[in-house]
XYZ file of C-alpha atoms in Angstrom:
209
model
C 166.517 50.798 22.252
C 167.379 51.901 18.824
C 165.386 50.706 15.943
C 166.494 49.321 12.944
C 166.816 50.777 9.403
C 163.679 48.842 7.944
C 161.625 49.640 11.362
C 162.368 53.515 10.680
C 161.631 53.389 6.763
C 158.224 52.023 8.039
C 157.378 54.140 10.876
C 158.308 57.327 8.681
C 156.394 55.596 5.633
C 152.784 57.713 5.153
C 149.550 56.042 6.255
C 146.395 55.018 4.352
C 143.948 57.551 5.612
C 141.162 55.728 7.232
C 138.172 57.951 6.362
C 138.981 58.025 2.373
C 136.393 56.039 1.834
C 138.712 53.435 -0.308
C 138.381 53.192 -3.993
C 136.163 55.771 -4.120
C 138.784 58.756 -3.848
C 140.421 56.726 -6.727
C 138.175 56.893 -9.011
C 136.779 60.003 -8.502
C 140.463 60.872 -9.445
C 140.714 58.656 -12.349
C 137.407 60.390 -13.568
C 138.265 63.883 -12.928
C 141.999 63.172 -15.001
C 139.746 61.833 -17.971
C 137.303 64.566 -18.537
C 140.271 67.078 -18.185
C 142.376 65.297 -20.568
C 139.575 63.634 -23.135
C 136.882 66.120 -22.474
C 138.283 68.221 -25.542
C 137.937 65.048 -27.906
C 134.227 64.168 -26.628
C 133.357 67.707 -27.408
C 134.328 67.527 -30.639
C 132.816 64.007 -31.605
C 129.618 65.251 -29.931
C 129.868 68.274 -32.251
C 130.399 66.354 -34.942
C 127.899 64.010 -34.746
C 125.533 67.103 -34.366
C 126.603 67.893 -38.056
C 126.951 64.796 -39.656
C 123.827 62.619 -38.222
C 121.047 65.272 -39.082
C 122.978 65.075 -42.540
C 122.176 61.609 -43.323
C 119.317 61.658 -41.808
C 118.036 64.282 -44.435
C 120.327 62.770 -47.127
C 118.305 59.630 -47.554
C 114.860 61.905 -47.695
C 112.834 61.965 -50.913
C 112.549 65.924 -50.127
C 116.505 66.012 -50.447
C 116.714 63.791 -53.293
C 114.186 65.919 -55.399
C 115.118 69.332 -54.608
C 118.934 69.258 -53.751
C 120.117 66.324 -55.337
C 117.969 66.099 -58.751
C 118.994 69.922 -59.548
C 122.944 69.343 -57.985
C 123.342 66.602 -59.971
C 121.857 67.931 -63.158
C 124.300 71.095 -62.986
C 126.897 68.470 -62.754
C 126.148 66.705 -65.691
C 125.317 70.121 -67.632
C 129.289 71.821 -66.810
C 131.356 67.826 -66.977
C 130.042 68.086 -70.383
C 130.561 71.435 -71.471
C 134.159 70.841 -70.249
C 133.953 67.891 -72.377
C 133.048 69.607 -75.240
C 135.366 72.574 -74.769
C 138.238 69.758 -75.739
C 136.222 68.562 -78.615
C 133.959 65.785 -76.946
C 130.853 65.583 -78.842
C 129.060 65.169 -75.751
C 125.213 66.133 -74.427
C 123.631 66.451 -70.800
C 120.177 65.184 -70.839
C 118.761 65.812 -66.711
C 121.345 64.204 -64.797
C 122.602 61.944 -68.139
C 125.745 62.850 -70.222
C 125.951 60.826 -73.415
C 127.586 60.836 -76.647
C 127.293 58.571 -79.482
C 129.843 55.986 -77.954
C 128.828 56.432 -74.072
C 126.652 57.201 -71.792
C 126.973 57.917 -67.304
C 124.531 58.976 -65.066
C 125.146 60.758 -62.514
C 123.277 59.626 -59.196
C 123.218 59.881 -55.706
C 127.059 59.384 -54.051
C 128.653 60.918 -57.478
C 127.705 64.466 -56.296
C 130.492 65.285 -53.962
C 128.288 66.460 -51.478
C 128.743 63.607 -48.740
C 132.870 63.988 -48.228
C 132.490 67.918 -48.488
C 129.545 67.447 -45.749
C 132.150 65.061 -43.561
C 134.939 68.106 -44.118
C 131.957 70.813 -43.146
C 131.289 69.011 -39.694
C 134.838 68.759 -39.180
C 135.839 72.313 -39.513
C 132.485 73.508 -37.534
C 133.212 70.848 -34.223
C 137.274 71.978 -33.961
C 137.655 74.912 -31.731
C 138.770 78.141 -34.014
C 138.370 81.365 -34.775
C 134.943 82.119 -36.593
C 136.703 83.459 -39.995
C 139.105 80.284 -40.104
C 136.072 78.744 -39.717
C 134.392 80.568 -42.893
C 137.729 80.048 -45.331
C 137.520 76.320 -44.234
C 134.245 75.588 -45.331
C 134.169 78.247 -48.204
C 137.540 76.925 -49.740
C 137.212 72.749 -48.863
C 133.639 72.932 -50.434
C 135.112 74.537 -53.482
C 137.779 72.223 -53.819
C 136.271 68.982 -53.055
C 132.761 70.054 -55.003
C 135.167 71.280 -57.790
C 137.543 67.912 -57.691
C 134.059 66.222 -58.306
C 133.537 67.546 -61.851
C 136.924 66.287 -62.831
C 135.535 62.636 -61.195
C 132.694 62.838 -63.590
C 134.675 63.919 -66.727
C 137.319 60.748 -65.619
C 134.432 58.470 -65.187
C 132.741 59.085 -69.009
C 136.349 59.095 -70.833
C 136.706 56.052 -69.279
C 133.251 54.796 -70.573
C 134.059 56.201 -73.983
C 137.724 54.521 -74.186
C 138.385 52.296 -71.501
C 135.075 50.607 -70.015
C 136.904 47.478 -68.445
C 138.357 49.866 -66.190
C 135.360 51.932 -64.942
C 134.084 49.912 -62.654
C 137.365 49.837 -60.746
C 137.579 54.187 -61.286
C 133.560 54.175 -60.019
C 133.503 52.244 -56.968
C 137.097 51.560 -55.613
C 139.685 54.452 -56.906
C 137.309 57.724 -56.743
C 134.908 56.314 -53.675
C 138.600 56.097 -51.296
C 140.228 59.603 -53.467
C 137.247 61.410 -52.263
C 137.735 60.265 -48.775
C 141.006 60.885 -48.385
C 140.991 64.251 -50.142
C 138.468 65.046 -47.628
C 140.435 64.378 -44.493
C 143.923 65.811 -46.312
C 141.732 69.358 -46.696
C 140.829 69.229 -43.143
C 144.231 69.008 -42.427
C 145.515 71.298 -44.132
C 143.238 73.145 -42.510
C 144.317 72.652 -39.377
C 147.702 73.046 -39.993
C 146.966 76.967 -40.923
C 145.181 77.550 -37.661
C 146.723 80.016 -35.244
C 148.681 78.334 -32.999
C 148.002 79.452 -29.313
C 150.918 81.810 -27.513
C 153.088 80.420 -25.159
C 152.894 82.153 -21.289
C 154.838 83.984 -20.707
C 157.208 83.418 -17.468
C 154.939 85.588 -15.532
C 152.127 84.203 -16.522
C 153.475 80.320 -15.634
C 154.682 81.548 -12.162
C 151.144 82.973 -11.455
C 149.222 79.695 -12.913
C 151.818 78.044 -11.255
């Protein structure tokens, strides 16, 4: 007796193997397709954090505050106002103070450019690349963001000297979301002068393959 269309297309349809175990099979799938596709971006968070938690850990240390921060800070005062002074500012750095007659900043702890250029360093060191790109990364985004921070500090006691309704709003909104920024536009940049990986070559595919 002939069967029918519908009784062939199920006959010919595969069956559920019985000994899969069930869901099992599934997920191990679904588990093995995640680490191979998100494995790359764990790494890298887990690298980063490496960097960037033993940071803050040690930034918030009275050890790091006297002997990093105290002296960083104090060099920052000493060349904002010696650029200050270059363009006739009458200006002088006192420890980490930079005064004239008219105004006076201090510069303290999250004014030093060292967190964002610390948040650029762990991002160059948990990417995968070459160790020289590496190098020019952190040797070139330090001296940029560290270097964009003197300019902060020179903004910051103009605008004490001739605009002080407005520093407030430079302080701890405009420069606190510039630095930020800057710091993930270096990164990438950074990136985006990596060596980008060769393609295989048709050989190569059919043998992968």
């Amino acid at each position: 007796m002939a069967k029918s269309r519908a009784e062939r297309r199920r006959s010919s349809a595969p069956k559920p193997n019985a000994g899969s175990g069930g869901i099992r099979p599934a997920l191990r799938k679904w588990w093995n397709k995640f680490k191979r596709e998100k494995s790359p971006v764990l790494i890298f968070l887990l690298r980063f954090s490496a960097v960037i938690v033993p940071f803050y850990i040690l930034w918030w240390t009275d050890f790091f505050k006297a002997y990093v921060l105290a002296p960083w800070n104090k060099l920052n005062a000493a060349v904002a106002g010696g650029v200050l002074n270059v363009f006739g500012a009458e200006t002088t750095a006192s420890g980490v103070t930079l005064s004239s007659e008219t105004a006076s900043i201090s510069v303290m702890q999250g004014c030093d450019g060292i967190e964002p250029t610390m948040l650029l360093l762990a991002g160059v060191l948990a990417f995968p690349a070459p160790p020289r790109f590496k190098i020019r990364g952190i040797l070139y985004g330090s001296l940029f963001l560290l270097g964009t921070n003197f300019l902060r500090i020179i903004s910051l006691f103009l605008a004490a000297e001739y605009w002080p309704a407005g520093f407030e709003f430079l302080h701890r909104e405009f420069w606190q979301v510039v630095f930020i920024l800057l710091a993930i536009l270096a990164w990438g940049y950074w990136l985006s002068r990596l060596p980008q990986p060769k393609p295989l070559s048709s050989d190569a595919q059919l043998q992968t393959d």
